[in-house]
PDB file of C-alpha atoms in Angstrom:
ATOM      1  CA  MET H   5      90.193 206.713 204.018  1.00  0.00           C
ATOM      2  CA  GLU H   6      89.235 208.479 201.135  1.00  0.00           C
ATOM      3  CA  LEU H   7      89.749 206.493 197.716  1.00  0.00           C
ATOM      4  CA  ARG H   8      92.638 207.283 196.270  1.00  0.00           C
ATOM      5  CA  GLU H   9      94.457 206.149 199.991  1.00  0.00           C
ATOM      6  CA  LEU H  10      92.714 203.122 199.271  1.00  0.00           C
ATOM      7  CA  LEU H  11      93.807 202.160 195.065  1.00  0.00           C
ATOM      8  CA  GLU H  12      96.965 203.569 196.478  1.00  0.00           C
ATOM      9  CA  ILE H  13      96.997 206.420 193.344  1.00  0.00           C
ATOM     10  CA  GLY H  14     100.268 208.295 193.702  1.00  0.00           C
ATOM     11  CA  PRO H  15     101.765 211.073 192.221  1.00  0.00           C
ATOM     12  CA  GLY H  16     102.790 209.539 187.896  1.00  0.00           C
ATOM     13  CA  LEU H  17     100.380 208.185 184.875  1.00  0.00           C
ATOM     14  CA  THR H  18      97.672 205.699 186.551  1.00  0.00           C
ATOM     15  CA  ALA H  19      95.635 203.738 183.615  1.00  0.00           C
ATOM     16  CA  LEU H  20      92.214 202.932 184.175  1.00  0.00           C
ATOM     17  CA  ILE H  21      90.410 200.360 182.163  1.00  0.00           C
ATOM     18  CA  GLY H  22      87.961 197.049 182.138  1.00  0.00           C
ATOM     19  CA  GLY H  23      84.417 197.014 183.099  1.00  0.00           C
ATOM     20  CA  GLY H  24      81.833 200.573 183.667  1.00  0.00           C
ATOM     21  CA  GLY H  25      82.306 202.935 186.102  1.00  0.00           C
ATOM     22  CA  LYS H  26      85.910 203.760 184.868  1.00  0.00           C
ATOM     23  CA  THR H  27      84.653 207.365 183.949  1.00  0.00           C
ATOM     24  CA  THR H  28      83.144 208.017 187.380  1.00  0.00           C
ATOM     25  CA  LEU H  29      86.080 206.781 189.225  1.00  0.00           C
ATOM     26  CA  MET H  30      88.094 208.877 186.954  1.00  0.00           C
ATOM     27  CA  TYR H  31      86.905 212.610 188.154  1.00  0.00           C
ATOM     28  CA  HIS H  32      86.240 211.063 191.620  1.00  0.00           C
ATOM     29  CA  LEU H  33      90.452 210.573 191.277  1.00  0.00           C
ATOM     30  CA  ALA H  34      91.005 213.575 189.869  1.00  0.00           C
ATOM     31  CA  SER H  35      89.126 215.569 192.653  1.00  0.00           C
ATOM     32  CA  GLU H  36      90.962 214.359 195.593  1.00  0.00           C
ATOM     33  CA  LEU H  37      93.856 214.603 193.603  1.00  0.00           C
ATOM     34  CA  ARG H  38      94.058 217.770 193.819  1.00  0.00           C
ATOM     35  CA  GLN H  39      94.379 218.561 197.080  1.00  0.00           C
ATOM     36  CA  GLN H  40      97.405 217.356 196.646  1.00  0.00           C
ATOM     37  CA  GLY H  41      98.836 218.851 193.397  1.00  0.00           C
ATOM     38  CA  THR H  42      98.201 219.175 189.942  1.00  0.00           C
ATOM     39  CA  VAL H  43      95.396 216.844 187.815  1.00  0.00           C
ATOM     40  CA  LEU H  44      95.312 215.872 184.643  1.00  0.00           C
ATOM     41  CA  VAL H  45      92.314 214.014 182.441  1.00  0.00           C
ATOM     42  CA  CYS H  46      92.383 212.569 179.848  1.00  0.00           C
ATOM     43  CA  THR H  47      91.886 209.226 177.469  1.00  0.00           C
ATOM     44  CA  THR H  48      93.419 206.932 175.382  1.00  0.00           C
ATOM     45  CA  THR H  49      90.066 205.781 173.256  1.00  0.00           C
ATOM     46  CA  LYS H  50      86.981 207.433 173.152  1.00  0.00           C
ATOM     47  CA  ILE H  51      86.090 210.236 176.760  1.00  0.00           C
ATOM     48  CA  TRP H  52      82.886 212.976 176.716  1.00  0.00           C
ATOM     49  CA  PRO H  53      84.038 215.957 177.350  1.00  0.00           C
ATOM     50  CA  PRO H  54      83.488 217.025 181.184  1.00  0.00           C
ATOM     51  CA  ALA H  55      80.817 219.743 181.480  1.00  0.00           C
ATOM     52  CA  HIS H  56      83.172 220.908 185.003  1.00  0.00           C
ATOM     53  CA  LEU H  57      86.933 220.460 183.500  1.00  0.00           C
ATOM     54  CA  ARG H  58      88.239 222.887 180.324  1.00  0.00           C
ATOM     55  CA  VAL H  59      89.550 220.302 177.990  1.00  0.00           C
ATOM     56  CA  CYS H  60      92.733 222.010 176.400  1.00  0.00           C
ATOM     57  CA  THR H  61      93.910 221.091 173.119  1.00  0.00           C
ATOM     58  CA  GLU H  62      97.079 223.054 172.531  1.00  0.00           C
ATOM     59  CA  GLU H  63     100.419 222.804 174.629  1.00  0.00           C
ATOM     60  CA  GLY H  64     100.377 226.800 176.071  1.00  0.00           C
ATOM     61  CA  THR H  65      96.162 226.281 176.915  1.00  0.00           C
ATOM     62  CA  LEU H  66      97.388 223.446 178.979  1.00  0.00           C
ATOM     63  CA  ARG H  67      99.951 223.988 181.623  1.00  0.00           C
ATOM     64  CA  GLU H  68      98.481 227.972 181.307  1.00  0.00           C
ATOM     65  CA  GLU H  69      94.940 225.904 182.780  1.00  0.00           C
ATOM     66  CA  LEU H  70      97.469 223.165 185.114  1.00  0.00           C
ATOM     67  CA  ARG H  71      99.007 226.505 186.964  1.00  0.00           C
ATOM     68  CA  ARG H  72      96.026 228.690 186.725  1.00  0.00           C
ATOM     69  CA  ARG H  73      93.593 225.795 188.189  1.00  0.00           C
ATOM     70  CA  GLY H  74      95.558 222.759 189.376  1.00  0.00           C
ATOM     71  CA  ILE H  75      93.759 220.595 187.037  1.00  0.00           C
ATOM     72  CA  ALA H  76      92.396 220.523 183.420  1.00  0.00           C
ATOM     73  CA  CYS H  77      91.235 217.598 180.440  1.00  0.00           C
ATOM     74  CA  THR H  78      93.009 217.407 177.230  1.00  0.00           C
ATOM     75  CA  GLY H  79      92.028 215.291 173.550  1.00  0.00           C
ATOM     76  CA  THR H  80      91.893 214.971 170.619  1.00  0.00           C
ATOM     77  CA  PRO H  81      87.990 216.207 169.235  1.00  0.00           C
ATOM     78  CA  THR H  82      85.685 213.633 167.227  1.00  0.00           C
ATOM     79  CA  GLU H  83      82.802 215.510 164.224  1.00  0.00           C
ATOM     80  CA  GLN H  84      80.637 212.771 167.465  1.00  0.00           C
ATOM     81  CA  GLY H  85      81.521 215.309 169.732  1.00  0.00           C
ATOM     82  CA  LYS H  86      83.854 212.430 171.494  1.00  0.00           C
ATOM     83  CA  LEU H  87      87.378 212.702 172.212  1.00  0.00           C
ATOM     84  CA  THR H  88      90.349 210.944 171.781  1.00  0.00           C
ATOM     85  CA  ALA H  89      93.833 210.636 173.368  1.00  0.00           C
ATOM     86  CA  PRO H  90      95.585 213.349 173.082  1.00  0.00           C
ATOM     87  CA  ALA H  91      98.827 215.664 170.390  1.00  0.00           C
ATOM     88  CA  ILE H  92      99.470 217.246 173.286  1.00  0.00           C
ATOM     89  CA  ASP H  93     103.380 216.093 173.176  1.00  0.00           C
ATOM     90  CA  ASN H  94     104.939 214.635 176.511  1.00  0.00           C
ATOM     91  CA  TRP H  95     101.114 215.622 177.623  1.00  0.00           C
ATOM     92  CA  GLU H  96     101.784 212.260 180.343  1.00  0.00           C
ATOM     93  CA  THR H  97     104.861 214.437 182.452  1.00  0.00           C
ATOM     94  CA  MET H  98     102.387 217.481 182.813  1.00  0.00           C
ATOM     95  CA  ALA H  99     101.156 217.119 185.413  1.00  0.00           C
ATOM     96  CA  ASP H 100     101.895 215.343 189.108  1.00  0.00           C
ATOM     97  CA  PHE H 101      98.811 213.136 189.306  1.00  0.00           C
ATOM     98  CA  VAL H 102      97.674 212.105 185.874  1.00  0.00           C
ATOM     99  CA  LEU H 103      94.646 209.842 184.965  1.00  0.00           C
ATOM    100  CA  VAL H 104      93.733 207.831 182.069  1.00  0.00           C
ATOM    101  CA  GLU H 105      90.955 206.029 181.178  1.00  0.00           C
ATOM    102  CA  ALA H 106      92.653 203.531 178.912  1.00  0.00           C
ATOM    103  CA  ASP H 107      89.728 201.545 177.471  1.00  0.00           C
ATOM    104  CA  GLY H 108      86.268 201.346 176.675  1.00  0.00           C
ATOM    105  CA  SER H 109      83.284 198.708 177.883  1.00  0.00           C
ATOM    106  CA  ALA H 110      79.557 200.515 176.747  1.00  0.00           C
ATOM    107  CA  GLY H 111      78.946 200.124 179.648  1.00  0.00           C
ATOM    108  CA  ARG H 112      78.832 196.388 180.156  1.00  0.00           C
ATOM    109  CA  PRO H 113      80.349 196.069 184.450  1.00  0.00           C
ATOM    110  CA  PHE H 114      82.792 193.359 183.346  1.00  0.00           C
ATOM    111  CA  LYS H 115      84.920 192.928 180.029  1.00  0.00           C
ATOM    112  CA  ALA H 116      87.536 190.581 177.991  1.00  0.00           C
ATOM    113  CA  HIS H 117      89.975 192.347 176.091  1.00  0.00           C
ATOM    114  CA  THR H 118      90.999 191.171 172.055  1.00  0.00           C
ATOM    115  CA  ASP H 119      95.288 191.860 170.983  1.00  0.00           C
ATOM    116  CA  TRP H 120      94.716 195.810 171.317  1.00  0.00           C
ATOM    117  CA  GLU H 121      93.269 196.600 174.584  1.00  0.00           C
ATOM    118  CA  PRO H 122      93.634 198.218 176.524  1.00  0.00           C
ATOM    119  CA  VAL H 123      95.598 201.050 175.562  1.00  0.00           C
ATOM    120  CA  LEU H 124      97.941 201.230 177.539  1.00  0.00           C
ATOM    121  CA  PRO H 125     100.588 204.693 178.146  1.00  0.00           C
ATOM    122  CA  GLU H 126     104.322 202.924 178.761  1.00  0.00           C
ATOM    123  CA  GLU H 127     104.105 205.228 180.823  1.00  0.00           C
ATOM    124  CA  ARG H 128     102.108 204.144 183.196  1.00  0.00           C
ATOM    125  CA  GLN H 129     102.862 203.845 187.071  1.00  0.00           C
ATOM    126  CA  ALA H 130      99.875 201.413 187.884  1.00  0.00           C
ATOM    127  CA  THR H 131      96.242 200.686 185.998  1.00  0.00           C
ATOM    128  CA  VAL H 132      93.540 199.660 187.678  1.00  0.00           C
ATOM    129  CA  LEU H 133      90.249 197.915 186.792  1.00  0.00           C
ATOM    130  CA  VAL H 134      86.794 198.436 187.607  1.00  0.00           C
ATOM    131  CA  MET H 135      83.992 196.647 187.523  1.00  0.00           C
ATOM    132  CA  GLY H 136      80.251 196.611 189.291  1.00  0.00           C
ATOM    133  CA  ALA H 137      78.810 194.365 191.336  1.00  0.00           C
ATOM    134  CA  ASP H 138      75.443 194.914 189.906  1.00  0.00           C
ATOM    135  CA  GLY H 139      76.785 192.262 187.061  1.00  0.00           C
ATOM    136  CA  PHE H 140      76.878 189.185 189.415  1.00  0.00           C
ATOM    137  CA  GLY H 141      74.193 186.915 189.336  1.00  0.00           C
ATOM    138  CA  LYS H 142      73.508 187.873 185.457  1.00  0.00           C
ATOM    139  CA  PRO H 143      73.615 186.009 182.177  1.00  0.00           C
ATOM    140  CA  ILE H 144      77.742 186.703 180.815  1.00  0.00           C
ATOM    141  CA  SER H 145      75.685 187.261 178.119  1.00  0.00           C
ATOM    142  CA  ARG H 146      74.276 190.453 178.289  1.00  0.00           C
ATOM    143  CA  MET H 147      76.699 191.810 181.359  1.00  0.00           C
ATOM    144  CA  ALA H 148      80.448 191.374 179.800  1.00  0.00           C
ATOM    145  CA  HIS H 149      81.378 192.953 177.314  1.00  0.00           C
ATOM    146  CA  ARG H 150      83.202 190.840 173.845  1.00  0.00           C
ATOM    147  CA  PRO H 151      80.981 188.194 175.864  1.00  0.00           C
ATOM    148  CA  GLU H 152      82.158 185.467 173.456  1.00  0.00           C
ATOM    149  CA  LEU H 153      86.145 186.196 174.835  1.00  0.00           C
ATOM    150  CA  TYR H 154      84.511 186.746 178.237  1.00  0.00           C
ATOM    151  CA  ALA H 155      82.821 183.170 178.072  1.00  0.00           C
ATOM    152  CA  ARG H 156      85.985 181.701 176.839  1.00  0.00           C
ATOM    153  CA  LEU H 157      88.562 183.058 179.337  1.00  0.00           C
ATOM    154  CA  ALA H 158      85.521 181.775 181.742  1.00  0.00           C
ATOM    155  CA  GLY H 159      85.734 178.130 180.843  1.00  0.00           C
ATOM    156  CA  ALA H 160      81.801 178.910 180.403  1.00  0.00           C
ATOM    157  CA  THR H 161      78.886 179.668 178.670  1.00  0.00           C
ATOM    158  CA  GLU H 162      77.489 182.897 177.729  1.00  0.00           C
ATOM    159  CA  ASP H 163      74.065 182.133 179.320  1.00  0.00           C
ATOM    160  CA  GLN H 164      75.528 182.049 182.648  1.00  0.00           C
ATOM    161  CA  GLU H 165      75.782 184.010 184.945  1.00  0.00           C
ATOM    162  CA  VAL H 166      78.504 185.421 186.484  1.00  0.00           C
ATOM    163  CA  THR H 167      79.905 185.036 190.076  1.00  0.00           C
ATOM    164  CA  PRO H 168      83.317 186.332 191.865  1.00  0.00           C
ATOM    165  CA  GLU H 169      85.124 183.657 191.356  1.00  0.00           C
ATOM    166  CA  LEU H 170      84.333 183.158 187.406  1.00  0.00           C
ATOM    167  CA  ALA H 171      85.327 187.003 187.267  1.00  0.00           C
ATOM    168  CA  ALA H 172      88.278 186.952 189.345  1.00  0.00           C
ATOM    169  CA  ARG H 173      88.953 183.543 186.313  1.00  0.00           C
ATOM    170  CA  VAL H 174      88.992 186.253 183.521  1.00  0.00           C
ATOM    171  CA  VAL H 175      91.505 189.341 185.461  1.00  0.00           C
ATOM    172  CA  ARG H 176      93.357 186.489 186.302  1.00  0.00           C
ATOM    173  CA  LEU H 177      94.038 185.046 182.865  1.00  0.00           C
ATOM    174  CA  GLU H 178      94.867 188.708 181.420  1.00  0.00           C
ATOM    175  CA  GLY H 179      97.157 190.226 183.866  1.00  0.00           C
ATOM    176  CA  LEU H 180      96.180 193.555 183.030  1.00  0.00           C
ATOM    177  CA  HIS H 181      95.461 194.716 186.796  1.00  0.00           C
ATOM    178  CA  ASP H 182      97.489 195.928 189.642  1.00  0.00           C
ATOM    179  CA  ARG H 183      94.220 196.697 191.925  1.00  0.00           C
ATOM    180  CA  VAL H 184      90.748 196.815 191.407  1.00  0.00           C
ATOM    181  CA  PHE H 185      88.488 198.274 192.536  1.00  0.00           C
ATOM    182  CA  LEU H 186      84.806 197.127 193.321  1.00  0.00           C
ATOM    183  CA  ASN H 187      81.913 199.067 192.371  1.00  0.00           C
ATOM    184  CA  GLN H 188      78.347 199.772 192.649  1.00  0.00           C
ATOM    185  CA  VAL H 189      78.548 197.878 195.796  1.00  0.00           C
ATOM    186  CA  ASP H 190      75.308 199.512 196.925  1.00  0.00           C
ATOM    187  CA  ARG H 191      73.373 196.584 198.468  1.00  0.00           C
ATOM    188  CA  ALA H 192      74.181 194.414 202.236  1.00  0.00           C
ATOM    189  CA  GLU H 193      74.082 190.778 200.310  1.00  0.00           C
ATOM    190  CA  GLU H 194      76.975 192.604 197.702  1.00  0.00           C
ATOM    191  CA  TRP H 195      78.977 193.068 199.911  1.00  0.00           C
ATOM    192  CA  PRO H 196      79.911 188.771 200.706  1.00  0.00           C
ATOM    193  CA  LEU H 197      80.050 188.575 197.136  1.00  0.00           C
ATOM    194  CA  ALA H 198      82.853 191.425 196.756  1.00  0.00           C
ATOM    195  CA  ARG H 199      85.114 189.127 199.468  1.00  0.00           C
ATOM    196  CA  ARG H 200      84.162 186.179 196.955  1.00  0.00           C
ATOM    197  CA  LEU H 201      86.110 188.281 194.936  1.00  0.00           C
ATOM    198  CA  ALA H 202      89.056 189.757 196.820  1.00  0.00           C
ATOM    199  CA  ALA H 203      89.438 186.149 198.713  1.00  0.00           C
ATOM    200  CA  VAL H 204      90.653 184.562 194.442  1.00  0.00           C
ATOM    201  CA  LEU H 205      92.217 187.379 193.507  1.00  0.00           C
ATOM    202  CA  ASP H 206      95.928 188.256 193.581  1.00  0.00           C
ATOM    203  CA  CYS H 207      96.145 192.156 194.278  1.00  0.00           C
ATOM    204  CA  PRO H 208      94.758 195.075 195.843  1.00  0.00           C
ATOM    205  CA  VAL H 209      91.051 194.808 195.933  1.00  0.00           C
ATOM    206  CA  THR H 210      88.091 197.315 196.717  1.00  0.00           C
ATOM    207  CA  ALA H 211      85.153 197.942 196.985  1.00  0.00           C
ATOM    208  CA  GLY H 212      82.081 200.482 197.256  1.00  0.00           C
ATOM    209  CA  THR H 213      80.305 202.517 195.389  1.00  0.00           C
ATOM    210  CA  LEU H 214      81.179 205.785 194.282  1.00  0.00           C
ATOM    211  CA  ARG H 215      77.305 206.790 193.551  1.00  0.00           C
ATOM    212  CA  GLU H 216      77.135 206.872 197.994  1.00  0.00           C
ATOM    213  CA  GLY H 217      80.686 207.692 198.583  1.00  0.00           C
ATOM    214  CA  ARG H 218      80.840 204.812 200.593  1.00  0.00           C
ATOM    215  CA  TRP H 219      84.780 202.203 200.156  1.00  0.00           C
ATOM    216  CA  GLN H 220      86.719 199.681 202.427  1.00  0.00           C
ATOM    217  CA  ARG H 221      89.624 198.486 201.492  1.00  0.00           C
ATOM    218  CA  LEU H 222      89.051 194.350 201.511  1.00  0.00           C
ATOM    219  CA  LYS H 223      92.218 193.786 200.785  1.00  0.00           C
TER     220      LYS H 223
END
């Protein structure tokens, strides 16, 4: 089954938040969804421009690219070469499927959010929170973006190891998600950890590895 089906990605705008792996997930979902309709990818924070998609900064160009190829990227270029949020009016409704990376995590598997994060579009139909299984069993100080805040939410110290139960506590307290995708479940011994996470979350959970193209719905 395709990942879009397991994550229940429907028409409209889907926001991706949380830890590392959001960009890879966004482009993978875009590839799957292209078979179902037009797809637009972008960010409300910052991402590097994709090499495989045309970046359209004007409305006319964007509409033409979606008509011609069915898939495009939009955003506002920065001096550093990244893309920020689109400046085009009504970009949220220009494609059948709109995928938005709405969070940054500096590549860490887990993240705690400050008051102004994530940057979620009001038009979203769903929010998928991403985590990385490779962070389990390692200290919060190294595996979490904003480790001090993460530890406080988890009721732990920064030198404690991240467990599925601890990660689920942070996710539940923040309450930003509709569903969870646990990435980087690359080894057999990581599947029991994934199932422990699913058991203590209150939402649909899918786990797997984007790198190897394997996943399954756990809850």
